[in-house]
């Protein structure tokens, strides 16, 4: 039941981000599904390995790969699916708690939370870059084969 609840919440959260970013109407539901699949990947990896950084990396990689495939299939820019899809992975709470710890002069906590937040942000960007690079490499190989 928890799995279904998380899928539904991440789906609607991604749809909200899609509307906020003015995604074309025919792509809103699809981008919601992409975001939900990314969040489910994150949740699965987090439950197996207890690492939010690894979970975020694989979630972002899943969003990037699915977004690139859908972009090619639906003939739309990949950012239509990727940008809203990664919203649920962005470490907003980590940023908040880092700033709160700094304000409360808990510098060790701020360093610990801030470091993890930074690693999560880097994991998102690396996941997206790898998926984009794979897509470009595949396009290049297909172009040479023709």
Coordinates of N, CA, C and O in Angstrom, one line a residue:
X1 N 0.8 -1.2 0.0 CA 0.0 0.0 0.0 C 0.9 1.3 0.0 O 0.5 2.2 -0.7
X2 N 2.0 1.2 0.8 CA 2.9 2.4 0.8 C 3.5 2.7 -0.6 O 3.6 3.8 -0.9
X3 N 3.8 1.6 -1.3 CA 4.3 1.8 -2.7 C 3.4 2.5 -3.6 O 3.8 3.5 -4.3
X4 N 2.1 2.2 -3.5 CA 1.1 2.8 -4.4 C 0.9 4.3 -3.9 O 0.8 5.2 -4.8
X5 N 0.9 4.5 -2.6 CA 0.7 5.9 -2.1 C 1.9 6.8 -2.6 O 1.6 7.9 -3.1
X6 N 3.1 6.3 -2.5 CA 4.2 7.1 -3.0 C 4.2 7.3 -4.5 O 4.5 8.4 -4.9
X7 N 3.8 6.3 -5.2 CA 3.6 6.5 -6.7 C 2.6 7.6 -7.0 O 2.9 8.5 -7.8
X8 N 1.5 7.5 -6.3 CA 0.4 8.5 -6.6 C 0.9 9.9 -6.2 O 0.7 10.9 -7.0
X9 N 1.5 10.1 -5.0 CA 2.0 11.4 -4.6 C 3.1 12.0 -5.5 O 3.1 13.2 -5.8
X10 N 4.0 11.1 -5.9 CA 5.1 11.6 -6.8 C 4.5 11.9 -8.2 O 4.9 12.9 -8.8
X11 N 3.5 11.2 -8.6 CA 2.8 11.5 -9.9 C 2.2 12.8 -9.8 O 2.4 13.7 -10.7
X12 N 1.4 13.1 -8.8 CA 0.7 14.4 -8.7 C 1.7 15.6 -8.5 O 1.5 16.7 -9.0
X13 N 2.8 15.3 -7.7 CA 3.8 16.3 -7.5 C 4.5 16.7 -8.8 O 4.8 17.9 -9.1
X14 N 4.8 15.7 -9.6 CA 5.4 15.9 -10.9 C 4.4 16.6 -11.9 O 4.8 17.5 -12.6
X15 N 3.2 16.3 -11.8 CA 2.2 17.0 -12.6 C 2.1 18.5 -12.2 O 2.0 19.3 -13.1
X16 N 2.1 18.7 -10.9 CA 2.1 20.1 -10.5 C 3.3 20.9 -11.0 O 3.2 22.0 -11.5
X17 N 4.5 20.3 -11.0 CA 5.7 20.9 -11.6 C 5.6 21.1 -13.1 O 6.0 22.1 -13.6
X18 N 5.0 20.1 -13.7 CA 4.7 20.2 -15.2 C 3.9 21.4 -15.5 O 4.1 22.2 -16.5
X19 N 2.8 21.6 -14.8 CA 1.9 22.7 -15.0 C 2.6 24.1 -14.7 O 2.5 25.0 -15.4
X20 N 3.4 24.1 -13.6 CA 4.2 25.3 -13.2 C 5.2 25.7 -14.3 O 5.4 26.8 -14.6
X21 N 5.8 24.7 -15.0 CA 6.8 24.9 -16.0 C 6.2 25.0 -17.4 O 6.9 25.1 -18.4
X22 N 4.8 25.1 -17.5 CA 4.1 25.2 -18.8 C 4.5 24.1 -19.8 O 4.8 24.4 -21.0
X23 N 4.5 22.9 -19.3 CA 4.7 21.8 -20.2 C 3.5 21.7 -21.2 O 2.4 21.9 -20.7
X24 N 3.7 21.3 -22.4 CA 2.5 21.1 -23.3 C 1.5 20.1 -22.7 O 1.9 19.1 -22.1
X25 N 0.2 20.4 -22.9 CA -0.8 19.7 -22.3 C -0.8 18.2 -22.6 O -1.1 17.4 -21.7
X26 N -0.4 17.8 -23.8 CA -0.4 16.4 -24.1 C 0.8 15.7 -23.5 O 0.8 14.4 -23.6
X27 N 1.7 16.3 -22.8 CA 2.8 15.7 -22.2 C 2.8 15.7 -20.7 O 3.7 15.1 -20.0
X28 N 1.7 16.3 -20.1 CA 1.7 16.4 -18.6 C 1.6 15.1 -17.9 O 2.3 14.8 -17.0
X29 N 0.7 14.2 -18.4 CA 0.5 12.9 -17.8 C 1.7 12.1 -17.9 O 2.1 11.4 -17.0
X30 N 2.3 12.1 -19.1 CA 3.5 11.4 -19.4 C 4.7 11.8 -18.5 O 5.4 11.0 -17.9
X31 N 4.8 13.1 -18.3 CA 5.9 13.6 -17.4 C 5.6 13.2 -16.0 O 6.5 13.0 -15.2
X32 N 4.3 13.2 -15.6 CA 4.0 12.7 -14.3 C 4.4 11.3 -14.0 O 4.9 10.9 -13.0
X33 N 4.2 10.4 -15.1 CA 4.6 9.0 -15.0 C 6.1 8.9 -14.9 O 6.7 8.1 -14.2
X34 N 6.8 9.7 -15.7 CA 8.3 9.7 -15.6 C 8.8 10.1 -14.2 O 9.7 9.4 -13.7
X35 N 8.2 11.1 -13.7 CA 8.6 11.5 -12.3 C 8.3 10.4 -11.3 O 9.1 10.2 -10.4
X36 N 7.2 9.8 -11.4 CA 6.8 8.7 -10.5 C 7.8 7.5 -10.6 O 8.2 6.9 -9.6
X37 N 8.2 7.2 -11.9 CA 9.1 6.1 -12.1 C 10.5 6.4 -11.5 O 11.2 5.5 -10.9
X38 N 10.9 7.6 -11.6 CA 12.1 8.1 -11.0 C 12.1 8.0 -9.5 O 13.0 7.5 -8.8
X39 N 11.0 8.4 -8.9 CA 10.8 8.3 -7.4 C 10.7 6.9 -7.0 O 11.3 6.6 -5.9
X40 N 10.1 6.0 -7.7 CA 10.0 4.6 -7.3 C 11.4 4.0 -7.4 O 11.8 3.1 -6.6
X41 N 12.2 4.4 -8.4 CA 13.6 3.9 -8.5 C 14.4 4.4 -7.2 O 15.1 3.6 -6.6
X42 N 14.2 5.6 -6.9 CA 14.9 6.2 -5.7 C 14.4 5.4 -4.4 O 15.3 5.0 -3.6
X43 N 13.2 5.2 -4.3 CA 12.6 4.5 -3.1 C 13.2 3.0 -3.0 O 13.5 2.6 -2.0
X44 N 13.2 2.3 -4.2 CA 13.7 1.0 -4.2 C 15.2 0.9 -3.8 O 15.5 0.1 -3.0
X45 N 16.0 1.8 -4.4 CA 17.4 1.7 -4.1 C 17.7 2.2 -2.6 O 18.5 1.6 -1.9
X46 N 16.9 3.1 -2.2 CA 17.0 3.6 -0.8 C 16.7 2.4 0.2 O 17.4 2.2 1.2
X47 N 15.7 1.7 -0.1 CA 15.3 0.6 0.8 C 16.3 -0.6 0.8 O 16.5 -1.2 1.8
X48 N 16.9 -0.8 -0.4 CA 17.9 -1.9 -0.5 C 19.2 -1.5 0.1 O 19.9 -2.4 0.7
X49 N 19.7 -0.3 -0.2 CA 21.1 0.1 0.2 C 21.2 1.1 1.2 O 22.3 1.5 1.6
X50 N 20.1 1.7 1.7 CA 20.1 2.8 2.7 C 21.0 3.9 2.3 O 21.6 4.5 3.2
X51 N 21.0 4.3 1.1 CA 21.9 5.4 0.6 C 21.0 6.4 -0.2 O 20.7 6.1 -1.3
X52 N 20.7 7.5 0.4 CA 20.0 8.5 -0.4 C 20.7 9.0 -1.6 O 20.1 9.4 -2.6
X53 N 22.0 9.0 -1.6 CA 22.8 9.5 -2.7 C 22.7 8.5 -3.9 O 22.4 8.9 -5.0
X54 N 22.9 7.2 -3.6 CA 22.8 6.2 -4.6 C 21.3 6.2 -5.2 O 21.1 6.0 -6.4
X55 N 20.4 6.3 -4.3 CA 19.0 6.3 -4.7 C 18.7 7.4 -5.6 O 18.0 7.3 -6.7
X56 N 19.2 8.6 -5.3 CA 19.0 9.8 -6.1 C 19.6 9.6 -7.4 O 19.1 10.0 -8.5
X57 N 20.9 9.1 -7.4 CA 21.6 8.9 -8.7 C 20.8 8.0 -9.6 O 20.6 8.3 -10.8
X58 N 20.4 6.8 -9.1 CA 19.7 5.9 -10.0 C 18.3 6.4 -10.4 O 17.8 6.2 -11.5
X59 N 17.6 7.2 -9.5 CA 16.4 7.8 -9.8 C 16.5 8.8 -10.9 O 15.7 8.9 -11.9
X60 N 17.6 9.7 -10.8 CA 17.8 10.7 -11.9 C 18.2 10.0 -13.2 O 17.8 10.4 -14.3
X61 N 19.0 8.9 -13.1 CA 19.4 8.2 -14.3 C 18.1 7.6 -15.0 O 18.0 7.7 -16.2
X62 N 17.2 7.0 -14.2 CA 16.0 6.5 -14.7 C 15.2 7.6 -15.4 O 14.7 7.4 -16.5
X63 N 15.0 8.7 -14.7 CA 14.3 9.9 -15.3 C 14.9 10.3 -16.6 O 14.3 10.5 -17.6
X64 N 16.2 10.4 -16.6 CA 17.0 10.8 -17.8 C 16.8 9.9 -19.0 O 16.5 10.3 -20.1
X65 N 17.0 8.6 -18.7 CA 16.9 7.6 -19.8 C 15.4 7.6 -20.3 O 15.2 7.6 -21.6
X66 N 14.4 7.5 -19.4 CA 13.1 7.4 -19.9 C 12.7 8.7 -20.6 O 12.0 8.7 -21.6
X67 N 13.2 9.9 -20.1 CA 12.9 11.2 -20.8 C 13.5 11.2 -22.1 O 12.8 11.7 -23.1
X68 N 14.7 10.7 -22.3 CA 15.4 10.7 -23.6 C 14.6 9.8 -24.6 O 14.4 10.2 -25.8
X69 N 14.2 8.6 -24.1 CA 13.5 7.7 -25.0 C 12.1 8.3 -25.4 O 11.7 8.2 -26.6
X70 N 11.4 8.9 -24.4 CA 10.1 9.5 -24.8 C 10.3 10.7 -25.7 O 9.4 10.9 -26.6
X71 N 11.3 11.4 -25.5 CA 11.6 12.6 -26.4 C 11.8 12.2 -27.8 O 11.2 12.8 -28.7
X72 N 12.5 11.1 -28.0 CA 12.7 10.6 -29.3 C 11.4 10.0 -29.9 O 11.1 10.2 -31.1
X73 N 10.7 9.3 -29.1 CA 9.5 8.6 -29.6 C 8.4 9.7 -29.9 O 7.7 9.5 -30.9
X74 N 8.2 10.7 -29.0 CA 7.1 11.6 -29.2 C 7.5 12.9 -29.9 O 6.8 13.8 -30.0
X75 N 8.8 13.0 -30.3 CA 9.4 14.1 -31.0 C 9.2 15.4 -30.3 O 8.6 16.4 -30.8
X76 N 9.6 15.4 -29.0 CA 9.6 16.6 -28.2 C 11.0 16.7 -27.5 O 11.7 15.8 -27.5
X77 N 11.3 17.9 -27.0 CA 12.5 18.1 -26.3 C 12.6 17.2 -25.0 O 11.5 17.0 -24.4
X78 N 13.7 16.6 -24.7 CA 13.8 15.8 -23.5 C 13.6 16.5 -22.3 O 13.1 16.0 -21.3
X79 N 13.8 17.8 -22.3 CA 13.6 18.6 -21.0 C 12.1 18.7 -20.6 O 11.8 18.9 -19.5
X80 N 11.2 18.4 -21.6 CA 9.8 18.4 -21.3 C 9.5 17.3 -20.2 O 8.6 17.5 -19.4
X81 N 10.3 16.2 -20.3 CA 10.0 15.1 -19.4 C 11.0 15.1 -18.2 O 10.7 14.6 -17.1
X82 N 12.2 15.5 -18.5 CA 13.3 15.4 -17.4 C 13.2 16.5 -16.3 O 13.3 16.1 -15.1
X83 N 12.9 17.7 -16.7 CA 12.9 18.8 -15.7 C 11.8 18.5 -14.6 O 12.1 18.5 -13.4
X84 N 10.5 18.3 -15.1 CA 9.5 18.0 -14.0 C 9.8 16.7 -13.3 O 9.5 16.5 -12.1
X85 N 10.4 15.7 -14.0 CA 10.7 14.4 -13.5 C 11.6 14.4 -12.3 O 11.6 13.5 -11.4
X86 N 12.6 15.3 -12.3 CA 13.6 15.3 -11.2 C 13.2 16.2 -10.0 O 13.8 16.2 -9.0
X87 N 12.0 16.9 -10.1 CA 11.6 17.8 -9.0 C 11.5 17.0 -7.7 O 11.9 17.5 -6.7
X88 N 10.9 15.8 -7.8 CA 10.7 15.0 -6.5 C 12.0 14.6 -5.9 O 12.1 14.2 -4.7
X89 N 13.1 14.6 -6.7 CA 14.4 14.1 -6.2 C 15.3 15.3 -5.6 O 16.2 15.0 -4.9
X90 N 14.9 16.5 -5.9 CA 15.6 17.7 -5.5 C 15.6 17.7 -3.9 O 14.6 17.6 -3.3
X91 N 16.8 17.9 -3.3 CA 16.9 17.8 -1.8 C 16.5 19.1 -1.1 O 17.3 19.7 -0.5
X92 N 15.3 19.5 -1.3 CA 14.8 20.8 -0.7 C 14.9 20.7 0.9 O 15.3 21.7 1.5
X93 N 14.5 19.6 1.4 CA 14.5 19.5 2.9 C 16.0 19.6 3.4 O 16.2 20.2 4.5
X94 N 16.9 19.0 2.7 CA 18.3 19.0 3.1 C 18.8 20.4 3.1 O 19.6 20.8 4.0
X95 N 18.4 21.2 2.1 CA 18.9 22.6 2.0 C 18.3 23.4 3.2 O 18.9 24.2 3.8
X96 N 17.0 23.1 3.5 CA 16.3 23.8 4.6 C 17.0 23.5 5.9 O 17.3 24.4 6.7
X97 N 17.2 22.2 6.2 CA 17.8 21.8 7.5 C 19.3 22.2 7.6 O 19.7 22.5 8.7
X98 N 20.0 22.4 6.5 CA 21.3 22.9 6.5 C 21.3 24.4 7.0 O 22.1 24.8 7.9
X99 N 20.4 25.1 6.4 CA 20.3 26.6 6.8 C 19.8 26.7 8.2 O 20.3 27.6 9.0
X100 N 18.9 25.9 8.6 CA 18.4 25.9 10.0 C 19.5 25.6 11.0 O 19.6 26.3 12.0
X101 N 20.3 24.6 10.7 CA 21.4 24.3 11.6 C 22.4 25.4 11.6 O 23.0 25.7 12.7
X102 N 22.7 26.1 10.5 CA 23.6 27.2 10.5 C 23.0 28.4 11.4 O 23.8 29.0 12.1
X103 N 21.7 28.6 11.2 CA 21.1 29.7 12.0 C 21.2 29.4 13.5 O 21.4 30.3 14.3
X104 N 21.0 28.1 13.9 CA 21.0 27.7 15.3 C 22.4 27.4 15.8 O 22.6 27.0 16.9
X105 N 23.4 27.7 14.9 CA 24.8 27.6 15.3 C 25.2 26.2 15.7 O 26.1 25.9 16.5
X106 N 24.6 25.2 15.0 CA 25.0 23.8 15.0 C 25.8 23.5 13.8 O 25.3 22.9 12.9
X107 N 27.0 23.9 13.8 CA 27.9 23.9 12.6 C 28.2 22.5 12.2 O 28.3 22.2 11.0
X108 N 28.4 21.5 13.1 CA 28.7 20.2 12.8 C 27.5 19.5 12.0 O 27.7 18.8 11.0
X109 N 26.3 19.8 12.6 CA 25.1 19.3 11.9 C 24.9 19.9 10.5 O 24.6 19.2 9.5
X110 N 25.2 21.2 10.4 CA 25.1 21.9 9.1 C 26.1 21.3 8.1 O 25.7 21.1 7.0
X111 N 27.3 21.0 8.6 CA 28.3 20.4 7.7 C 27.9 19.0 7.2 O 28.0 18.7 6.0
X112 N 27.3 18.2 8.1 CA 26.9 16.9 7.8 C 25.7 16.9 6.8 O 25.7 16.2 5.8
X113 N 24.7 17.6 7.2 CA 23.5 17.7 6.3 C 23.8 18.4 5.0 O 23.4 17.9 3.9
X114 N 24.6 19.4 5.0 CA 25.0 20.2 3.8 C 25.8 19.3 2.9 O 25.6 19.4 1.6
X115 N 26.7 18.5 3.4 CA 27.5 17.6 2.6 C 26.6 16.6 1.9 O 26.8 16.4 0.7
X116 N 25.7 16.0 2.6 CA 24.8 15.0 2.0 C 24.0 15.7 0.9 O 23.7 15.1 -0.1
X117 N 23.5 16.8 1.2 CA 22.6 17.6 0.3 C 23.4 17.9 -1.0 O 22.9 17.7 -2.1
X118 N 24.7 18.3 -0.8 CA 25.5 18.6 -2.0 C 25.7 17.3 -2.8 O 25.6 17.3 -4.1
X119 N 26.0 16.2 -2.2 CA 26.2 14.9 -2.9 C 24.9 14.5 -3.6 O 25.0 14.0 -4.7
X120 N 23.8 14.7 -3.0 CA 22.5 14.4 -3.7 C 22.3 15.3 -4.9 O 21.9 14.8 -6.0
X121 N 22.6 16.5 -4.8 CA 22.5 17.4 -6.0 C 23.5 17.0 -7.1 O 23.1 17.0 -8.3
X122 N 24.7 16.6 -6.7 CA 25.7 16.2 -7.7 C 25.2 14.9 -8.3 O 25.3 14.7 -9.5
X123 N 24.6 14.0 -7.5 CA 24.1 12.7 -8.0 C 23.0 12.9 -9.1 O 22.9 12.2 -10.1
X124 N 22.1 13.9 -8.9 CA 21.1 14.2 -9.8 C 21.7 14.7 -11.1 O 21.4 14.2 -12.2
X125 N 22.7 15.6 -11.0 CA 23.3 16.1 -12.3 C 24.1 15.1 -13.0 O 24.0 15.0 -14.2
X126 N 24.8 14.2 -12.3 CA 25.6 13.1 -13.0 C 24.6 12.1 -13.6 O 24.9 11.7 -14.7
X127 N 23.5 11.8 -13.0 CA 22.5 10.9 -13.6 C 22.0 11.4 -14.9 O 21.8 10.7 -15.9
X128 N 21.6 12.7 -14.9 CA 21.1 13.3 -16.1 C 22.2 13.4 -17.2 O 21.9 13.2 -18.4
X129 N 23.4 13.8 -16.8 CA 24.5 13.9 -17.8 C 24.8 12.5 -18.4 O 25.0 12.4 -19.6
X130 N 24.8 11.5 -17.6 CA 25.1 10.2 -18.2 C 24.0 9.7 -19.1 O 24.3 9.2 -20.2
X131 N 22.7 9.9 -18.8 CA 21.6 9.6 -19.7 C 21.7 10.4 -21.0 O 21.4 9.8 -22.0
X132 N 22.0 11.6 -20.9 CA 22.1 12.5 -22.1 C 23.2 12.1 -22.9 O 23.1 12.0 -24.2
X133 N 24.3 11.7 -22.3 CA 25.5 11.3 -23.1 C 25.2 10.0 -23.8 O 25.7 9.8 -24.9
X134 N 24.6 9.0 -23.1 CA 24.2 7.8 -23.7 C 23.3 8.0 -24.9 O 23.5 7.4 -26.0
X135 N 22.3 8.9 -24.8 CA 21.4 9.2 -25.9 C 22.2 9.8 -27.1 O 21.9 9.3 -28.2
X136 N 23.1 10.7 -26.8 CA 23.8 11.3 -27.9 C 24.7 10.3 -28.6 O 24.9 10.3 -29.8
X137 N 25.4 9.4 -27.8 CA 26.2 8.4 -28.3 C 25.4 7.4 -29.2 O 25.9 7.0 -30.3
X138 N 24.3 7.0 -28.8 CA 23.4 6.1 -29.6 C 23.0 6.8 -30.9 O 23.0 6.2 -32.0
X139 N 22.6 8.1 -30.8 CA 22.3 8.8 -32.0 C 23.4 8.9 -33.0 O 23.3 8.7 -34.2
X140 N 24.7 9.1 -32.5 CA 25.8 9.2 -33.3 C 26.1 7.9 -34.0 O 26.4 7.8 -35.2
X141 N 26.0 6.8 -33.3 CA 26.2 5.5 -33.8 C 25.2 5.2 -34.9 O 25.5 4.6 -36.0
X142 N 23.9 5.5 -34.7 CA 22.9 5.2 -35.6 C 23.1 6.1 -36.9 O 22.8 5.6 -38.0
X143 N 23.6 7.3 -36.7 CA 23.8 8.2 -37.9 C 24.9 7.6 -38.7 O 24.9 7.7 -40.0
X144 N 26.0 7.1 -38.1 CA 27.1 6.5 -38.9 C 26.7 5.2 -39.6 O 27.2 4.9 -40.6
X145 N 25.8 4.5 -39.0 CA 25.3 3.2 -39.6 C 24.5 3.5 -40.9 O 24.4 2.6 -41.7
X146 N 23.9 4.6 -41.0 CA 23.0 4.9 -42.2 C 23.8 5.3 -43.4 O 24.6 5.5 -43.8

